[in-house]
Tab-separated table of C-alpha atoms in Angstrom:
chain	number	residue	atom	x	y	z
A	169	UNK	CA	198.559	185.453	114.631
A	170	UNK	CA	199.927	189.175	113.871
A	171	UNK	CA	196.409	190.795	114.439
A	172	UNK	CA	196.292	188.739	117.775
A	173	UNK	CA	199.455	189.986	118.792
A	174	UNK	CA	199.151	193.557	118.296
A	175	UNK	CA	195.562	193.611	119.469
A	176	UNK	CA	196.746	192.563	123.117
A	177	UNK	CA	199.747	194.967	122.612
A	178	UNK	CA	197.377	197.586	122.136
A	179	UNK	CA	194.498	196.846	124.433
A	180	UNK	CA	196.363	194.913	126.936
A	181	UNK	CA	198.989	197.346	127.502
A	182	UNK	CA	198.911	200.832	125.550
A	183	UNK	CA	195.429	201.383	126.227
A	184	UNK	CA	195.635	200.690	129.934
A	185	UNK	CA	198.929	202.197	130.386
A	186	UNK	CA	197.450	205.581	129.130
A	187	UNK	CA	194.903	205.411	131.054
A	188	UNK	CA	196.868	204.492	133.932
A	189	UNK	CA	198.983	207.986	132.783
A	190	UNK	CA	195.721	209.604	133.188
A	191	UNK	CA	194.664	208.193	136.545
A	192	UNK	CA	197.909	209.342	137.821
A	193	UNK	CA	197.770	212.666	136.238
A	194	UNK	CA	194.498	213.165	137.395
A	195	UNK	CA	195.349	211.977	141.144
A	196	UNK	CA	191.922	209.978	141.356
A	197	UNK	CA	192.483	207.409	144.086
A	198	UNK	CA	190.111	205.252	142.438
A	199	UNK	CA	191.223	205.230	139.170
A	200	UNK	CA	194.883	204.641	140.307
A	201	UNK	CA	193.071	201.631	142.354
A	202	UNK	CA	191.853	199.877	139.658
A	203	UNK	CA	194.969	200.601	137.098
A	204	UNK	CA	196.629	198.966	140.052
A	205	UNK	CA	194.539	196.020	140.472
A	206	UNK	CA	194.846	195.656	136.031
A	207	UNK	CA	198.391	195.436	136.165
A	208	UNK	CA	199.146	193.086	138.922
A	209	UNK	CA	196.402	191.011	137.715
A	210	UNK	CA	198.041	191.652	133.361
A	211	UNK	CA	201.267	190.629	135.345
A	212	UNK	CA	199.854	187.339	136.212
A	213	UNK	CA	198.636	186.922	133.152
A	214	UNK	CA	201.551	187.210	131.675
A	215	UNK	CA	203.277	184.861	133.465
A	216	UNK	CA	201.343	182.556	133.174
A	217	UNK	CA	200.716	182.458	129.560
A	218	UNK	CA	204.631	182.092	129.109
A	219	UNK	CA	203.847	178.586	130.197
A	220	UNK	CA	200.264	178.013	128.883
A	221	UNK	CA	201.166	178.696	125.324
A	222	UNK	CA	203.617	176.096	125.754
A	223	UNK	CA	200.876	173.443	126.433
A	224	UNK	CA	197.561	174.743	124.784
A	225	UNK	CA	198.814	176.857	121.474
A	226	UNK	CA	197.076	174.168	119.565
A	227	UNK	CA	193.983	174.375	121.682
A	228	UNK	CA	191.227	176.009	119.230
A	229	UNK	CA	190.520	179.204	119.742
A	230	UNK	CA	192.922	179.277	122.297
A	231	UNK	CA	194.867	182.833	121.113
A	232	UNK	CA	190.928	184.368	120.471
A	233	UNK	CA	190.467	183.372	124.224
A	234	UNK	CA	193.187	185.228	125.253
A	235	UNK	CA	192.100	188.385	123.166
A	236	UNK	CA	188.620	187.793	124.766
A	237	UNK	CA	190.211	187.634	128.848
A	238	UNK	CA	192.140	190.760	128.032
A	239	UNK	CA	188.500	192.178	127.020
A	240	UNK	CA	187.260	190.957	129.899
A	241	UNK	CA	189.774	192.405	132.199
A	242	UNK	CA	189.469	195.986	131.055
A	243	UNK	CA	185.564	195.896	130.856
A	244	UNK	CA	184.241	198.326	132.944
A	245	UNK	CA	180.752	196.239	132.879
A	246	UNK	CA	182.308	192.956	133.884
A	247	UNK	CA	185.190	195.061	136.094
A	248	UNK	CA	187.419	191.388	135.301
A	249	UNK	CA	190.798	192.387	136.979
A	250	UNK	CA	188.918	194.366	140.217
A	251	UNK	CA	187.196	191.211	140.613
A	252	UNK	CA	190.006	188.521	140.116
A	253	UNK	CA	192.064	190.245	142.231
A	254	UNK	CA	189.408	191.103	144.986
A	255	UNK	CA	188.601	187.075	145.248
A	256	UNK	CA	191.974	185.653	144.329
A	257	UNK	CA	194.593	187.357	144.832
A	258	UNK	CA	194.381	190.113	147.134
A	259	UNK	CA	193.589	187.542	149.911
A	260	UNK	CA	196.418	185.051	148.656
A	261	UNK	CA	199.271	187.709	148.813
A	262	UNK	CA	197.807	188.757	152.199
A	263	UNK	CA	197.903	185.470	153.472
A	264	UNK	CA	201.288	184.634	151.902
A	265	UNK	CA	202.897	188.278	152.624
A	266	UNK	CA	205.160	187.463	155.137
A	267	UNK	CA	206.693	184.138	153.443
A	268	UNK	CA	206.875	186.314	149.837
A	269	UNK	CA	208.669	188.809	151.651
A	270	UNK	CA	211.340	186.873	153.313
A	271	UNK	CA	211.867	184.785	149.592
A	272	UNK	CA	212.836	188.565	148.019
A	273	UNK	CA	214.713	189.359	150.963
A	274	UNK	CA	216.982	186.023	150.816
A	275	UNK	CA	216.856	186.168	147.111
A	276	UNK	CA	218.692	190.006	147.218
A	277	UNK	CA	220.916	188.783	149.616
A	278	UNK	CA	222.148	185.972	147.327
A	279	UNK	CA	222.035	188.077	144.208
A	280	UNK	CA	224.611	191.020	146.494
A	281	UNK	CA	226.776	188.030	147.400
A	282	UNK	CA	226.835	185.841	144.525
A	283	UNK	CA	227.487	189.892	142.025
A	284	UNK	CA	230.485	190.579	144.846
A	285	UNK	CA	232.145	187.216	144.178
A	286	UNK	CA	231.585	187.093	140.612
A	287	UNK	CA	232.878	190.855	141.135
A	288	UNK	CA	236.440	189.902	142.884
A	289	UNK	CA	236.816	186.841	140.327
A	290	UNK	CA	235.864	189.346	137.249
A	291	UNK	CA	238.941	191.695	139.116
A	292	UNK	CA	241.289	188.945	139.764
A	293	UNK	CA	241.077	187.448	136.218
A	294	UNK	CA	241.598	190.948	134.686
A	295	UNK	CA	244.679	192.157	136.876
A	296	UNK	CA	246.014	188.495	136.117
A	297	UNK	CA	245.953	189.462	132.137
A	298	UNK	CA	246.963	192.974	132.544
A	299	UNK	CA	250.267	191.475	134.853
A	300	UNK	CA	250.742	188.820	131.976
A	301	UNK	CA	250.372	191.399	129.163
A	302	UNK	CA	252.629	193.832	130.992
A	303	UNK	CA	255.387	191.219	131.570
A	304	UNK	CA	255.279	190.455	127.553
């Protein structure tokens, strides 16, 4: 499981963050393009696996597989992530913008609120102890 591991550390992140590093470096839109597309389509990935390995770690062959879709993302003969994200999920975020946008807006909002109450209790339950202490 080790080797499986640090082969998608190193090919699913290292080697496409450098290049990544290079695309920037280099300023060539379309290498920054499809760095772009990798990593919101590695994000997904990601996510996702949290869950899958829950449910199919005892699959066979199921950690190979996932060494093998990594491969097949960064292939630039099979171009995997420019095409995922071309037919999936370019055209689901686009259709889906507007409510994904107003779910981050509302979820700041109540993540401001909910770190100024938490804020004034944190204050009040501190001044309490340091009145308490002070009157021992």
């Amino acid at each position: 499981i080790y080797y499986l591991f640090f082969s998608r550390l190193i090919f699913g992140t290292l080697y496409p963050a450098y290049y990544s590093y290079k695309a920037v470096k280099s300023k060539d839109i379309k290498e920054y393009v499809k760095w772009m597309m990798y990593w919101i389509i590695f994000a997904l990935f990601t996510t996702a696996e949290t869950f899958t390995d829950i449910f199919l770690c005892w699959f066979p062959f199921y950690y190979e597989l996932k060494i093998a879709f990594v491969a097949w993302l960064l292939s630039p003969y099979t171009k995997g992530s420019s095409l995922l994200y071309r037919k999936f999920v370019h055209p689901t975020l686009s259709s889906k913008e507007k409510e994904i946008d107003d779910c981050l807006i509302q979820a700041k909002d109540r993540s401001y609120d909910a770190l100024v109450h938490f804020g004034k209790r944190g204050l009040n339950v501190a001044a309490t102890a340091a009145v308490m202490a002070a009157s021992k």
